């Protein structure tokens, strides 16, 4: 049984509006990270080509982002394409790059209207030239926004991100730009692609896989994990609300004792 099935059992019969009414503003995550997985399986279950799953995944993404921003979550980070995904067949990679371009062209105006900062993270220089140009353009034209952030992991791998940070840090030491020793967590995270973003409070992975796949390894040290068997293209408003309600039930202890335990004698 998955975390979702076991803990959301009593909620599954409620309407979306009932679910919404159970959300507590003060218990909402500030930053949600999502591993959008299961597009290929969604398509193959329907006898469709994999790209049909990726395309439907874009609809799931729009609905998810709308829901997060609507309920008041200011930061969302999505895993759109991993460094390891370059090992997929060339034709699938090409189609994914085309979809990414299409998504950015369509959403550009929405980013402006809703004051969403688009922050790409990953080895962007590995992307095809035309995609890079669009990615940098949309990044620059939204960089003044601070109300909402959409971080998109593209050609992203967390180990590479950490190594890139270490190398840049060493370079800054050698050139005299950095001389604070020892290096603190605060200084180190400035060198990561996510820079000033707070760490994710909640990480959602769809499709039943219960692994991290090289995503945000530093940043998720104390993130709450939520796994659901729902395939990404089927992930809609209701699924987002269920994940948020599950998160709200958790007690984040960060190594301390439970609030209930502190009243007991040692
Ligand atoms: C996630 O869906 C999208 C990307 C990794 C780009 P998948 O394409 O991994 O779908 P499955 O896991 O094969 O079903
Ligand atoms: C993780 O999904 C990457 C993205 C969602 C972009 P994958 O489908 O590539 O992950 P693995 O290979 O199953 O771990
Ligand atoms: Mg997958």
GROMACS .gro file of N, CA, C and O in nm, residues 51-52 54-59 61-62 94-111 118 130-132 134-135 138 154:
model
  144
   51UNK      N    1   0.499   0.979  -2.647
   51UNK     CA    2   0.485   1.125  -2.653
   51UNK      C    3   0.344   1.171  -2.614
   51UNK      O    4   0.325   1.278  -2.558
   52UNK      N    5   0.245   1.083  -2.639
   52UNK     CA    6   0.107   1.119  -2.600
   52UNK      C    7   0.099   1.134  -2.448
   52UNK      O    8   0.026   1.219  -2.396
   54UNK      N    9   0.355   1.226  -2.256
   54UNK     CA   10   0.425   1.350  -2.221
   54UNK      C   11   0.333   1.470  -2.246
   54UNK      O   12   0.330   1.565  -2.169
   55UNK      N   13   0.259   1.462  -2.357
   55UNK     CA   14   0.169   1.574  -2.389
   55UNK      C   15   0.059   1.588  -2.283
   55UNK      O   16   0.031   1.698  -2.236
   56UNK      N   17   0.000   1.476  -2.245
   56UNK     CA   18  -0.103   1.481  -2.140
   56UNK      C   19  -0.042   1.528  -2.008
   56UNK      O   20  -0.108   1.595  -1.927
   57UNK      N   21   0.085   1.496  -1.991
   57UNK     CA   22   0.158   1.540  -1.871
   57UNK      C   23   0.164   1.692  -1.860
   57UNK      O   24   0.167   1.747  -1.750
   58UNK      N   25   0.164   1.759  -1.976
   58UNK     CA   26   0.165   1.906  -1.973
   58UNK      C   27   0.035   1.961  -1.915
   58UNK      O   28   0.034   2.060  -1.844
   59UNK      N   29  -0.076   1.895  -1.946
   59UNK     CA   30  -0.204   1.936  -1.888
   59UNK      C   31  -0.202   1.916  -1.737
   59UNK      O   32  -0.244   2.004  -1.661
   61UNK      N   33   0.053   1.924  -1.554
   61UNK     CA   34   0.142   2.027  -1.499
   61UNK      C   35   0.068   2.160  -1.483
   61UNK      O   36   0.078   2.225  -1.378
   62UNK      N   37  -0.005   2.199  -1.585
   62UNK     CA   38  -0.079   2.328  -1.576
   62UNK      C   39  -0.175   2.325  -1.460
   62UNK      O   40  -0.185   2.419  -1.381
   94UNK      N   41   1.418   1.439  -2.862
   94UNK     CA   42   1.381   1.550  -2.950
   94UNK      C   43   1.237   1.594  -2.924
   94UNK      O   44   1.207   1.714  -2.913
   95UNK      N   45   1.149   1.497  -2.911
   95UNK     CA   46   1.008   1.530  -2.887
   95UNK      C   47   0.990   1.601  -2.752
   95UNK      O   48   0.910   1.694  -2.740
   96UNK      N   49   1.067   1.558  -2.652
   96UNK     CA   50   1.058   1.623  -2.520
   96UNK      C   51   1.107   1.768  -2.529
   96UNK      O   52   1.048   1.857  -2.468
   97UNK      N   53   1.213   1.789  -2.606
   97UNK     CA   54   1.265   1.926  -2.621
   97UNK      C   55   1.162   2.014  -2.693
   97UNK      O   56   1.142   2.130  -2.659
   98UNK      N   57   1.096   1.956  -2.793
   98UNK     CA   58   0.991   2.031  -2.864
   98UNK      C   59   0.877   2.068  -2.770
   98UNK      O   60   0.825   2.179  -2.773
   99UNK      N   61   0.841   1.972  -2.685
   99UNK     CA   62   0.731   1.998  -2.589
   99UNK      C   63   0.769   2.106  -2.490
   99UNK      O   64   0.686   2.190  -2.454
  100UNK      N   65   0.894   2.104  -2.449
  100UNK     CA   66   0.942   2.206  -2.355
  100UNK      C   67   0.930   2.344  -2.418
  100UNK      O   68   0.883   2.440  -2.355
  101UNK      N   69   0.971   2.352  -2.544
  101UNK     CA   70   0.961   2.480  -2.615
  101UNK      C   71   0.816   2.526  -2.624
  101UNK      O   72   0.784   2.642  -2.601
  102UNK      N   73   0.730   2.430  -2.658
  102UNK     CA   74   0.588   2.462  -2.672
  102UNK      C   75   0.532   2.512  -2.538
  102UNK      O   76   0.461   2.612  -2.533
  103UNK      N   77   0.569   2.444  -2.431
  103UNK     CA   78   0.522   2.482  -2.297
  103UNK      C   79   0.565   2.625  -2.264
  103UNK      O   80   0.484   2.707  -2.221
  104UNK      N   81   0.692   2.655  -2.290
  104UNK     CA   82   0.742   2.788  -2.255
  104UNK      C   83   0.676   2.896  -2.340
  104UNK      O   84   0.642   3.004  -2.290
  105UNK      N   85   0.657   2.866  -2.469
  105UNK     CA   86   0.593   2.966  -2.555
  105UNK      C   87   0.450   2.993  -2.510
  105UNK      O   88   0.405   3.107  -2.508
  106UNK      N   89   0.380   2.887  -2.471
  106UNK     CA   90   0.240   2.902  -2.429
  106UNK      C   91   0.228   2.968  -2.291
  106UNK      O   92   0.135   3.044  -2.266
  107UNK      N   93   0.321   2.938  -2.203
  107UNK     CA   94   0.309   2.985  -2.063
  107UNK      C   95   0.372   3.122  -2.040
  107UNK      O   96   0.351   3.182  -1.935
  108UNK      N   97   0.450   3.169  -2.135
  108UNK     CA   98   0.522   3.296  -2.120
  108UNK      C   99   0.433   3.408  -2.068
  108UNK      O  100   0.466   3.479  -1.975
  109UNK      N  101   0.316   3.421  -2.132
  109UNK     CA  102   0.224   3.527  -2.095
  109UNK      C  103   0.169   3.505  -1.953
  109UNK      O  104   0.155   3.599  -1.876
  110UNK      N  105   0.139   3.378  -1.922
  110UNK     CA  106   0.087   3.347  -1.788
  110UNK      C  107   0.189   3.385  -1.681
  110UNK      O  108   0.153   3.435  -1.575
  111UNK      N  109   0.317   3.359  -1.709
  111UNK     CA  110   0.421   3.397  -1.612
  111UNK      C  111   0.415   3.548  -1.585
  111UNK      O  112   0.429   3.592  -1.472
  118UNK      N  113   1.037   3.235  -1.361
  118UNK     CA  114   1.078   3.107  -1.419
  118UNK      C  115   1.227   3.091  -1.395
  118UNK      O  116   1.308   3.173  -1.441
  130UNK      N  117   1.823   2.635  -2.977
  130UNK     CA  118   1.697   2.710  -2.981
  130UNK      C  119   1.623   2.703  -2.847
  130UNK      O  120   1.560   2.800  -2.803
  131UNK      N  121   1.635   2.588  -2.780
  131UNK     CA  122   1.569   2.572  -2.650
  131UNK      C  123   1.640   2.661  -2.547
  131UNK      O  124   1.576   2.732  -2.469
  132UNK      N  125   1.774   2.660  -2.554
  132UNK     CA  126   1.852   2.745  -2.461
  132UNK      C  127   1.812   2.891  -2.473
  132UNK      O  128   1.790   2.960  -2.374
  134UNK      N  129   1.535   3.026  -2.578
  134UNK     CA  130   1.402   3.051  -2.521
  134UNK      C  131   1.407   3.045  -2.368
  134UNK      O  132   1.348   3.129  -2.298
  135UNK      N  133   1.477   2.946  -2.315
  135UNK     CA  134   1.487   2.928  -2.170
  135UNK      C  135   1.547   3.053  -2.106
  135UNK      O  136   1.494   3.107  -2.008
  138UNK      N  137   1.299   3.361  -2.133
  138UNK     CA  138   1.188   3.358  -2.037
  138UNK      C  139   1.241   3.380  -1.894
  138UNK      O  140   1.179   3.447  -1.813
  154UNK      N  141   1.614   2.106  -1.570
  154UNK     CA  142   1.633   2.069  -1.711
  154UNK      C  143   1.776   2.022  -1.731
  154UNK      O  144   1.869   2.096  -1.698
   0.00000   0.00000   0.00000
